[in-house]
Amino acid sequence: MKLTILGSGTAVPHPQRSSSGYWLETANSSLLLDCSASAIHRMAQEKLHWANLDAIWISHFHLDHVGGLCPFLFGTKNAPETQNRKKSLRIFGAKGLKKLLESFDATNDYKLFAQPFPLEIIEIEPLEKFEILPETEAVALKTPHTDESLAIHLRDKNDRTLVYTSDTGFTEEIGTLAQNVDLLVMECSYFKNKPTERHLELAEAIHLTRYAKPKRVVLTHFYSEWDAVDFQKEVAELSPMCEVIEATDGLRLEIS
Ligand SMILES: [Zn+2]
Ligand SMILES: [Zn+2]
């Protein structure tokens, strides 16, 4: 598997960090983890084959994670690149995803569901195994962020594993989900003294890292207070016991 970070920021505009989007490639397919408004253009900037995308995972309905989905479908409906596409695009997310898309679609009769190719919206129950890509198995976990928020665990046919927490408050269950994974992509919205229980700060993210014992961790979803922080120095002081990578837009990671 190979991961390309499209956006390492939040909903708040930032000069270097666009909002959530993570492009994951397996040997034969591709998956977009979250789809912010900026992510759809970031795919093109990174020269990724967006017109051939197999599946999209929507972790929750905050607009820095789903706000690009309808614009993307508006694009694929009309783009020359997708007019001859035959395979379906599958969009996975929590219960309510279909209603969200239908509501948006109805506001202006966009007919977003009438694509040149089949479109499938698949609502997932937590802890129910499903195939998100051919030969890639997934399971979702409810997280303390919004009612519908889900973290996801992925396993490809070569037994490579990845967990994407998306936005979450602190829960040990994240550490259980991410036990020994090859790559843990974890939000770390705040450095210290977080103003909300619905996100993580550094000490919590490292606590979960020490508990989960992944091969590597990428911390992401940074608010601008991180701009003033010496990331590697602060991480080292908390002894994470594995490599901890600071997400940046455009960073590519091989998961092997
Ligand atoms: Zn977010
Ligand atoms: Zn959120």
PDB file of C-alpha atoms and ligand atoms in Angstrom:
ATOM      1  CA  MET A   1       0.000   0.000   0.000  1.00  0.00           C
ATOM      2  CA  LYS A   2       1.039   3.568  -0.608  1.00  0.00           C
ATOM      3  CA  LEU A   3      -0.398   6.653   1.084  1.00  0.00           C
ATOM      4  CA  THR A   4      -0.311  10.207  -0.274  1.00  0.00           C
ATOM      5  CA  ILE A   5      -1.331  12.942   2.115  1.00  0.00           C
ATOM      6  CA  LEU A   6      -3.467  15.467   0.288  1.00  0.00           C
ATOM      7  CA  GLY A   7      -4.342  17.643   3.259  1.00  0.00           C
ATOM      8  CA  SER A   8      -2.844  17.720   6.753  1.00  0.00           C
ATOM      9  CA  GLY A   9      -4.943  20.604   8.055  1.00  0.00           C
ATOM     10  CA  THR A  10      -8.462  21.297   9.277  1.00  0.00           C
ATOM     11  CA  ALA A  11     -11.462  23.331   8.159  1.00  0.00           C
ATOM     12  CA  VAL A  12      -9.622  26.536   9.038  1.00  0.00           C
ATOM     13  CA  PRO A  13      -7.762  27.983   6.045  1.00  0.00           C
ATOM     14  CA  HIS A  14      -3.985  27.576   6.336  1.00  0.00           C
ATOM     15  CA  PRO A  15      -1.282  28.587   3.835  1.00  0.00           C
ATOM     16  CA  GLN A  16       0.446  25.168   3.762  1.00  0.00           C
ATOM     17  CA  ARG A  17      -2.108  22.712   5.065  1.00  0.00           C
ATOM     18  CA  SER A  18      -5.280  22.026   3.079  1.00  0.00           C
ATOM     19  CA  SER A  19      -8.136  20.059   4.608  1.00  0.00           C
ATOM     20  CA  SER A  20      -8.594  16.332   4.986  1.00  0.00           C
ATOM     21  CA  GLY A  21      -7.878  13.908   2.183  1.00  0.00           C
ATOM     22  CA  TYR A  22      -5.635  10.822   2.066  1.00  0.00           C
ATOM     23  CA  TRP A  23      -5.067   8.855  -1.139  1.00  0.00           C
ATOM     24  CA  LEU A  24      -4.382   5.163  -0.576  1.00  0.00           C
ATOM     25  CA  GLU A  25      -3.212   2.842  -3.336  1.00  0.00           C
ATOM     26  CA  THR A  26      -3.080  -0.926  -3.229  1.00  0.00           C
ATOM     27  CA  ALA A  27      -1.591  -3.137  -5.967  1.00  0.00           C
ATOM     28  CA  ASN A  28      -4.710  -2.850  -8.111  1.00  0.00           C
ATOM     29  CA  SER A  29      -6.984  -0.153  -6.738  1.00  0.00           C
ATOM     30  CA  SER A  30      -7.282   3.219  -5.017  1.00  0.00           C
ATOM     31  CA  LEU A  31      -9.225   4.668  -2.119  1.00  0.00           C
ATOM     32  CA  LEU A  32      -9.729   8.252  -0.990  1.00  0.00           C
ATOM     33  CA  LEU A  33      -9.966   8.590   2.783  1.00  0.00           C
ATOM     34  CA  ASP A  34     -12.149  11.662   3.362  1.00  0.00           C
ATOM     35  CA  CYS A  35     -12.977  14.243   0.760  1.00  0.00           C
ATOM     36  CA  SER A  36     -12.619  17.900   1.717  1.00  0.00           C
ATOM     37  CA  ALA A  37     -13.258  20.621  -0.818  1.00  0.00           C
ATOM     38  CA  SER A  38      -9.520  21.057  -1.348  1.00  0.00           C
ATOM     39  CA  ALA A  39      -8.845  17.306  -1.677  1.00  0.00           C
ATOM     40  CA  ILE A  40     -10.427  17.058  -5.103  1.00  0.00           C
ATOM     41  CA  HIS A  41      -7.923  19.523  -6.585  1.00  0.00           C
ATOM     42  CA  ARG A  42      -5.049  18.174  -4.511  1.00  0.00           C
ATOM     43  CA  MET A  43      -5.534  14.768  -6.228  1.00  0.00           C
ATOM     44  CA  ALA A  44      -4.904  16.456  -9.579  1.00  0.00           C
ATOM     45  CA  GLN A  45      -1.951  18.449  -8.211  1.00  0.00           C
ATOM     46  CA  GLU A  46      -0.345  15.216  -7.007  1.00  0.00           C
ATOM     47  CA  LYS A  47      -0.979  13.720 -10.462  1.00  0.00           C
ATOM     48  CA  LEU A  48      -3.101  10.932  -9.010  1.00  0.00           C
ATOM     49  CA  HIS A  49      -5.490   9.084 -11.307  1.00  0.00           C
ATOM     50  CA  TRP A  50      -8.663  10.542  -9.775  1.00  0.00           C
ATOM     51  CA  ALA A  51     -10.875   9.570 -12.716  1.00  0.00           C
ATOM     52  CA  ASN A  52     -10.063   5.935 -11.987  1.00  0.00           C
ATOM     53  CA  LEU A  53     -10.676   6.125  -8.212  1.00  0.00           C
ATOM     54  CA  ASP A  54     -12.371   2.970  -6.908  1.00  0.00           C
ATOM     55  CA  ALA A  55     -13.774   4.022  -3.554  1.00  0.00           C
ATOM     56  CA  ILE A  56     -14.198   6.885  -1.101  1.00  0.00           C
ATOM     57  CA  TRP A  57     -14.404   6.590   2.676  1.00  0.00           C
ATOM     58  CA  ILE A  58     -16.233   9.348   4.555  1.00  0.00           C
ATOM     59  CA  SER A  59     -15.306   9.242   8.252  1.00  0.00           C
ATOM     60  CA  HIS A  60     -17.936  11.756   9.389  1.00  0.00           C
ATOM     61  CA  PHE A  61     -20.024  14.626   8.116  1.00  0.00           C
ATOM     62  CA  HIS A  62     -17.959  17.652   9.133  1.00  0.00           C
ATOM     63  CA  LEU A  63     -17.349  19.706   6.021  1.00  0.00           C
ATOM     64  CA  ASP A  64     -13.550  19.434   6.133  1.00  0.00           C
ATOM     65  CA  HIS A  65     -14.101  15.684   5.553  1.00  0.00           C
ATOM     66  CA  VAL A  66     -17.111  15.536   3.237  1.00  0.00           C
ATOM     67  CA  GLY A  67     -17.377  19.027   1.715  1.00  0.00           C
ATOM     68  CA  GLY A  68     -15.665  18.009  -1.523  1.00  0.00           C
ATOM     69  CA  LEU A  69     -17.809  14.970  -2.216  1.00  0.00           C
ATOM     70  CA  CYS A  70     -20.707  16.668  -4.037  1.00  0.00           C
ATOM     71  CA  PRO A  71     -18.332  18.965  -5.972  1.00  0.00           C
ATOM     72  CA  PHE A  72     -16.309  15.870  -6.965  1.00  0.00           C
ATOM     73  CA  LEU A  73     -19.445  14.106  -8.208  1.00  0.00           C
ATOM     74  CA  PHE A  74     -20.427  17.293 -10.050  1.00  0.00           C
ATOM     75  CA  GLY A  75     -16.991  17.112 -11.690  1.00  0.00           C
ATOM     76  CA  THR A  76     -17.054  13.403 -12.573  1.00  0.00           C
ATOM     77  CA  LYS A  77     -20.536  13.793 -14.061  1.00  0.00           C
ATOM     78  CA  ASN A  78     -19.200  16.216 -16.641  1.00  0.00           C
ATOM     79  CA  ALA A  79     -15.448  15.630 -16.963  1.00  0.00           C
ATOM     80  CA  PRO A  80     -14.071  14.261 -20.262  1.00  0.00           C
ATOM     81  CA  GLU A  81     -11.857  11.948 -18.155  1.00  0.00           C
ATOM     82  CA  THR A  82     -14.829  10.010 -16.758  1.00  0.00           C
ATOM     83  CA  GLN A  83     -17.242   9.827 -19.715  1.00  0.00           C
ATOM     84  CA  ASN A  84     -15.971   6.384 -20.799  1.00  0.00           C
ATOM     85  CA  ARG A  85     -15.540   4.990 -17.316  1.00  0.00           C
ATOM     86  CA  LYS A  86     -17.464   1.743 -16.789  1.00  0.00           C
ATOM     87  CA  LYS A  87     -16.572   0.532 -13.292  1.00  0.00           C
ATOM     88  CA  SER A  88     -18.549   1.770 -10.342  1.00  0.00           C
ATOM     89  CA  LEU A  89     -17.431   4.293  -7.767  1.00  0.00           C
ATOM     90  CA  ARG A  90     -18.294   3.134  -4.284  1.00  0.00           C
ATOM     91  CA  ILE A  91     -18.729   5.636  -1.468  1.00  0.00           C
ATOM     92  CA  PHE A  92     -18.661   4.270   2.078  1.00  0.00           C
ATOM     93  CA  GLY A  93     -19.604   6.017   5.292  1.00  0.00           C
ATOM     94  CA  ALA A  94     -21.820   6.011   8.326  1.00  0.00           C
ATOM     95  CA  LYS A  95     -25.602   5.843   8.367  1.00  0.00           C
ATOM     96  CA  GLY A  96     -26.895   9.165   7.070  1.00  0.00           C
ATOM     97  CA  LEU A  97     -24.459   9.466   4.166  1.00  0.00           C
ATOM     98  CA  LYS A  98     -27.121   8.785   1.564  1.00  0.00           C
ATOM     99  CA  LYS A  99     -29.501  11.331   3.081  1.00  0.00           C
ATOM    100  CA  LEU A 100     -26.738  13.930   3.174  1.00  0.00           C
ATOM    101  CA  LEU A 101     -25.968  13.456  -0.526  1.00  0.00           C
ATOM    102  CA  GLU A 102     -29.633  13.386  -1.508  1.00  0.00           C
ATOM    103  CA  SER A 103     -30.340  16.564   0.457  1.00  0.00           C
ATOM    104  CA  PHE A 104     -27.509  18.420  -1.234  1.00  0.00           C
ATOM    105  CA  ASP A 105     -28.511  17.057  -4.622  1.00  0.00           C
ATOM    106  CA  ALA A 106     -32.088  18.209  -4.162  1.00  0.00           C
ATOM    107  CA  THR A 107     -31.168  21.828  -3.429  1.00  0.00           C
ATOM    108  CA  ASN A 108     -30.510  22.517  -7.099  1.00  0.00           C
ATOM    109  CA  ASP A 109     -31.530  19.402  -8.993  1.00  0.00           C
ATOM    110  CA  TYR A 110     -27.867  18.604  -9.729  1.00  0.00           C
ATOM    111  CA  LYS A 111     -28.643  14.930 -10.563  1.00  0.00           C
ATOM    112  CA  LEU A 112     -25.363  13.915  -8.961  1.00  0.00           C
ATOM    113  CA  PHE A 113     -26.433  10.273  -8.873  1.00  0.00           C
ATOM    114  CA  ALA A 114     -26.752  10.172 -12.660  1.00  0.00           C
ATOM    115  CA  GLN A 115     -23.086   9.571 -13.450  1.00  0.00           C
ATOM    116  CA  PRO A 116     -21.541   8.150 -16.648  1.00  0.00           C
ATOM    117  CA  PHE A 117     -20.655   5.131 -14.470  1.00  0.00           C
ATOM    118  CA  PRO A 118     -22.483   3.269 -11.669  1.00  0.00           C
ATOM    119  CA  LEU A 119     -22.392   4.971  -8.285  1.00  0.00           C
ATOM    120  CA  GLU A 120     -22.921   3.046  -5.052  1.00  0.00           C
ATOM    121  CA  ILE A 121     -23.489   4.604  -1.640  1.00  0.00           C
ATOM    122  CA  ILE A 122     -22.822   2.082   1.103  1.00  0.00           C
ATOM    123  CA  GLU A 123     -23.671   2.825   4.725  1.00  0.00           C
ATOM    124  CA  ILE A 124     -21.538   0.934   7.224  1.00  0.00           C
ATOM    125  CA  GLU A 125     -22.340  -0.338  10.692  1.00  0.00           C
ATOM    126  CA  PRO A 126     -19.523  -0.112  13.249  1.00  0.00           C
ATOM    127  CA  LEU A 127     -17.608  -3.365  13.824  1.00  0.00           C
ATOM    128  CA  GLU A 128     -19.060  -4.981  10.695  1.00  0.00           C
ATOM    129  CA  LYS A 129     -16.380  -6.313   8.322  1.00  0.00           C
ATOM    130  CA  PHE A 130     -16.698  -5.169   4.718  1.00  0.00           C
ATOM    131  CA  GLU A 131     -14.662  -5.180   1.526  1.00  0.00           C
ATOM    132  CA  ILE A 132     -13.794  -1.567   0.757  1.00  0.00           C
ATOM    133  CA  LEU A 133     -11.577  -2.425  -2.230  1.00  0.00           C
ATOM    134  CA  PRO A 134     -11.040  -5.720  -4.035  1.00  0.00           C
ATOM    135  CA  GLU A 135      -9.064  -7.874  -1.592  1.00  0.00           C
ATOM    136  CA  THR A 136      -8.923  -5.130   1.022  1.00  0.00           C
ATOM    137  CA  GLU A 137     -10.937  -5.738   4.150  1.00  0.00           C
ATOM    138  CA  ALA A 138     -12.147  -2.975   6.435  1.00  0.00           C
ATOM    139  CA  VAL A 139     -13.749  -2.574   9.821  1.00  0.00           C
ATOM    140  CA  ALA A 140     -14.980   0.681  11.364  1.00  0.00           C
ATOM    141  CA  LEU A 141     -15.044   1.801  14.981  1.00  0.00           C
ATOM    142  CA  LYS A 142     -17.279   4.454  16.520  1.00  0.00           C
ATOM    143  CA  THR A 143     -15.234   7.358  17.902  1.00  0.00           C
ATOM    144  CA  PRO A 144     -16.062  10.166  20.348  1.00  0.00           C
ATOM    145  CA  HIS A 145     -16.251  13.117  17.940  1.00  0.00           C
ATOM    146  CA  THR A 146     -19.727  13.342  16.370  1.00  0.00           C
ATOM    147  CA  ASP A 147     -22.555  10.782  16.548  1.00  0.00           C
ATOM    148  CA  GLU A 148     -21.637   9.249  13.209  1.00  0.00           C
ATOM    149  CA  SER A 149     -17.821   9.472  13.450  1.00  0.00           C
ATOM    150  CA  LEU A 150     -15.871   6.354  12.528  1.00  0.00           C
ATOM    151  CA  ALA A 151     -12.239   5.295  12.551  1.00  0.00           C
ATOM    152  CA  ILE A 152     -11.298   2.618  10.038  1.00  0.00           C
ATOM    153  CA  HIS A 153      -8.926  -0.368   9.998  1.00  0.00           C
ATOM    154  CA  LEU A 154      -7.767  -1.652   6.602  1.00  0.00           C
ATOM    155  CA  ARG A 155      -6.011  -4.891   5.695  1.00  0.00           C
ATOM    156  CA  ASP A 156      -4.848  -5.602   2.138  1.00  0.00           C
ATOM    157  CA  LYS A 157      -4.208  -9.007   0.555  1.00  0.00           C
ATOM    158  CA  ASN A 158      -0.550  -8.886   1.619  1.00  0.00           C
ATOM    159  CA  ASP A 159      -1.630  -8.386   5.236  1.00  0.00           C
ATOM    160  CA  ARG A 160      -0.462  -4.774   5.311  1.00  0.00           C
ATOM    161  CA  THR A 161      -2.557  -2.819   7.777  1.00  0.00           C
ATOM    162  CA  LEU A 162      -3.518   0.817   8.261  1.00  0.00           C
ATOM    163  CA  VAL A 163      -5.748   2.634  10.719  1.00  0.00           C
ATOM    164  CA  TYR A 164      -7.142   6.072   9.954  1.00  0.00           C
ATOM    165  CA  THR A 165      -8.644   7.592  13.084  1.00  0.00           C
ATOM    166  CA  SER A 166      -9.995  10.741  11.443  1.00  0.00           C
ATOM    167  CA  ASP A 167     -11.245  13.241  14.019  1.00  0.00           C
ATOM    168  CA  THR A 168     -11.641  11.752  17.472  1.00  0.00           C
ATOM    169  CA  GLY A 169     -11.562  12.503  21.140  1.00  0.00           C
ATOM    170  CA  PHE A 170      -9.465  10.332  23.418  1.00  0.00           C
ATOM    171  CA  THR A 171     -10.457   6.694  23.749  1.00  0.00           C
ATOM    172  CA  GLU A 172      -8.306   3.643  24.448  1.00  0.00           C
ATOM    173  CA  GLU A 173     -10.399   1.812  21.844  1.00  0.00           C
ATOM    174  CA  ILE A 174      -8.388   3.578  19.136  1.00  0.00           C
ATOM    175  CA  GLY A 175      -5.298   1.945  20.599  1.00  0.00           C
ATOM    176  CA  THR A 176      -7.003  -1.453  20.516  1.00  0.00           C
ATOM    177  CA  LEU A 177      -8.112  -0.989  16.909  1.00  0.00           C
ATOM    178  CA  ALA A 178      -4.606   0.020  15.884  1.00  0.00           C
ATOM    179  CA  GLN A 179      -2.684  -2.792  17.653  1.00  0.00           C
ATOM    180  CA  ASN A 180       0.526  -3.483  15.718  1.00  0.00           C
ATOM    181  CA  VAL A 181      -0.663  -1.886  12.472  1.00  0.00           C
ATOM    182  CA  ASP A 182       1.901  -0.987   9.826  1.00  0.00           C
ATOM    183  CA  LEU A 183       0.724   2.624   9.699  1.00  0.00           C
ATOM    184  CA  LEU A 184      -1.453   4.557  12.114  1.00  0.00           C
ATOM    185  CA  VAL A 185      -2.780   7.801  10.662  1.00  0.00           C
ATOM    186  CA  MET A 186      -3.976   9.671  13.717  1.00  0.00           C
ATOM    187  CA  GLU A 187      -5.422  13.102  14.232  1.00  0.00           C
ATOM    188  CA  CYS A 188      -3.539  15.391  16.597  1.00  0.00           C
ATOM    189  CA  SER A 189      -5.461  18.623  16.261  1.00  0.00           C
ATOM    190  CA  TYR A 190      -3.874  20.335  19.250  1.00  0.00           C
ATOM    191  CA  PHE A 191      -0.439  20.516  20.813  1.00  0.00           C
ATOM    192  CA  LYS A 192      -1.423  21.150  24.426  1.00  0.00           C
ATOM    193  CA  ASN A 193      -4.369  22.305  26.573  1.00  0.00           C
ATOM    194  CA  LYS A 194      -6.940  21.328  23.998  1.00  0.00           C
ATOM    195  CA  PRO A 195     -10.141  23.384  24.144  1.00  0.00           C
ATOM    196  CA  THR A 196     -12.444  20.418  23.419  1.00  0.00           C
ATOM    197  CA  GLU A 197     -12.806  16.756  24.379  1.00  0.00           C
ATOM    198  CA  ARG A 198     -13.644  15.925  20.772  1.00  0.00           C
ATOM    199  CA  HIS A 199     -10.078  16.064  19.436  1.00  0.00           C
ATOM    200  CA  LEU A 200      -6.645  14.813  20.534  1.00  0.00           C
ATOM    201  CA  GLU A 201      -3.590  16.654  21.766  1.00  0.00           C
ATOM    202  CA  LEU A 202      -0.018  15.426  21.538  1.00  0.00           C
ATOM    203  CA  ALA A 203       0.317  13.664  24.905  1.00  0.00           C
ATOM    204  CA  GLU A 204      -2.853  11.663  24.194  1.00  0.00           C
ATOM    205  CA  ALA A 205      -1.761  10.755  20.674  1.00  0.00           C
ATOM    206  CA  ILE A 206       1.574   9.489  21.985  1.00  0.00           C
ATOM    207  CA  HIS A 207      -0.147   7.606  24.812  1.00  0.00           C
ATOM    208  CA  LEU A 208      -2.276   5.817  22.190  1.00  0.00           C
ATOM    209  CA  THR A 209       0.847   5.192  20.101  1.00  0.00           C
ATOM    210  CA  ARG A 210       2.632   3.533  23.018  1.00  0.00           C
ATOM    211  CA  TYR A 211      -0.442   1.393  23.677  1.00  0.00           C
ATOM    212  CA  ALA A 212      -1.077   0.423  20.021  1.00  0.00           C
ATOM    213  CA  LYS A 213       2.579  -0.281  19.148  1.00  0.00           C
ATOM    214  CA  PRO A 214       2.207   0.419  15.421  1.00  0.00           C
ATOM    215  CA  LYS A 215       5.228   0.221  13.131  1.00  0.00           C
ATOM    216  CA  ARG A 216       4.880   3.913  12.310  1.00  0.00           C
ATOM    217  CA  VAL A 217       2.530   6.773  13.117  1.00  0.00           C
ATOM    218  CA  VAL A 218       1.628   9.833  11.088  1.00  0.00           C
ATOM    219  CA  LEU A 219       0.067  12.646  13.063  1.00  0.00           C
ATOM    220  CA  THR A 220      -2.204  14.963  11.104  1.00  0.00           C
ATOM    221  CA  HIS A 221      -5.235  17.338  11.171  1.00  0.00           C
ATOM    222  CA  PHE A 222      -3.179  20.177  12.638  1.00  0.00           C
ATOM    223  CA  TYR A 223      -4.571  23.521  13.733  1.00  0.00           C
ATOM    224  CA  SER A 224      -2.280  26.501  13.221  1.00  0.00           C
ATOM    225  CA  GLU A 225      -1.077  26.481  16.857  1.00  0.00           C
ATOM    226  CA  TRP A 226       1.237  23.702  15.610  1.00  0.00           C
ATOM    227  CA  ASP A 227       3.101  26.219  13.410  1.00  0.00           C
ATOM    228  CA  ALA A 228       5.071  27.409  16.442  1.00  0.00           C
ATOM    229  CA  VAL A 229       5.944  23.917  17.728  1.00  0.00           C
ATOM    230  CA  ASP A 230       9.179  21.959  17.208  1.00  0.00           C
ATOM    231  CA  PHE A 231       7.378  18.737  16.300  1.00  0.00           C
ATOM    232  CA  GLN A 232      10.207  16.197  16.553  1.00  0.00           C
ATOM    233  CA  LYS A 233      11.546  17.666  19.792  1.00  0.00           C
ATOM    234  CA  GLU A 234       8.161  17.573  21.526  1.00  0.00           C
ATOM    235  CA  VAL A 235       7.437  14.054  20.244  1.00  0.00           C
ATOM    236  CA  ALA A 236      10.824  12.747  21.420  1.00  0.00           C
ATOM    237  CA  GLU A 237      10.194  14.038  24.938  1.00  0.00           C
ATOM    238  CA  LEU A 238       7.156  11.736  25.160  1.00  0.00           C
ATOM    239  CA  SER A 239       9.085   8.570  24.119  1.00  0.00           C
ATOM    240  CA  PRO A 240       6.646   7.163  21.552  1.00  0.00           C
ATOM    241  CA  MET A 241       8.717   3.967  21.013  1.00  0.00           C
ATOM    242  CA  CYS A 242       8.262   4.099  17.230  1.00  0.00           C
ATOM    243  CA  GLU A 243       8.758   6.508  14.353  1.00  0.00           C
ATOM    244  CA  VAL A 244       6.306   9.432  14.524  1.00  0.00           C
ATOM    245  CA  ILE A 245       5.933  11.407  11.318  1.00  0.00           C
ATOM    246  CA  GLU A 246       4.544  14.913  10.988  1.00  0.00           C
ATOM    247  CA  ALA A 247       2.023  14.951   8.143  1.00  0.00           C
ATOM    248  CA  THR A 248       2.606  17.535   5.436  1.00  0.00           C
ATOM    249  CA  ASP A 249       0.627  18.064   2.258  1.00  0.00           C
ATOM    250  CA  GLY A 250       2.171  15.952  -0.497  1.00  0.00           C
ATOM    251  CA  LEU A 251       3.974  13.512   1.807  1.00  0.00           C
ATOM    252  CA  ARG A 252       4.088   9.992   0.355  1.00  0.00           C
ATOM    253  CA  LEU A 253       4.562   6.883   2.480  1.00  0.00           C
ATOM    254  CA  GLU A 254       5.161   3.340   1.336  1.00  0.00           C
ATOM    255  CA  ILE A 255       3.473   0.843   3.668  1.00  0.00           C
ATOM    256  CA  SER A 256       5.447  -2.378   3.594  1.00  0.00           C
TER     257      SER A 256
HETATM  258 ZN    ZN B   1     -11.787  17.677  10.825  1.00  0.00          ZN
HETATM  259 ZN    ZN B   2     -14.660  16.634  12.632  1.00  0.00          ZN
END
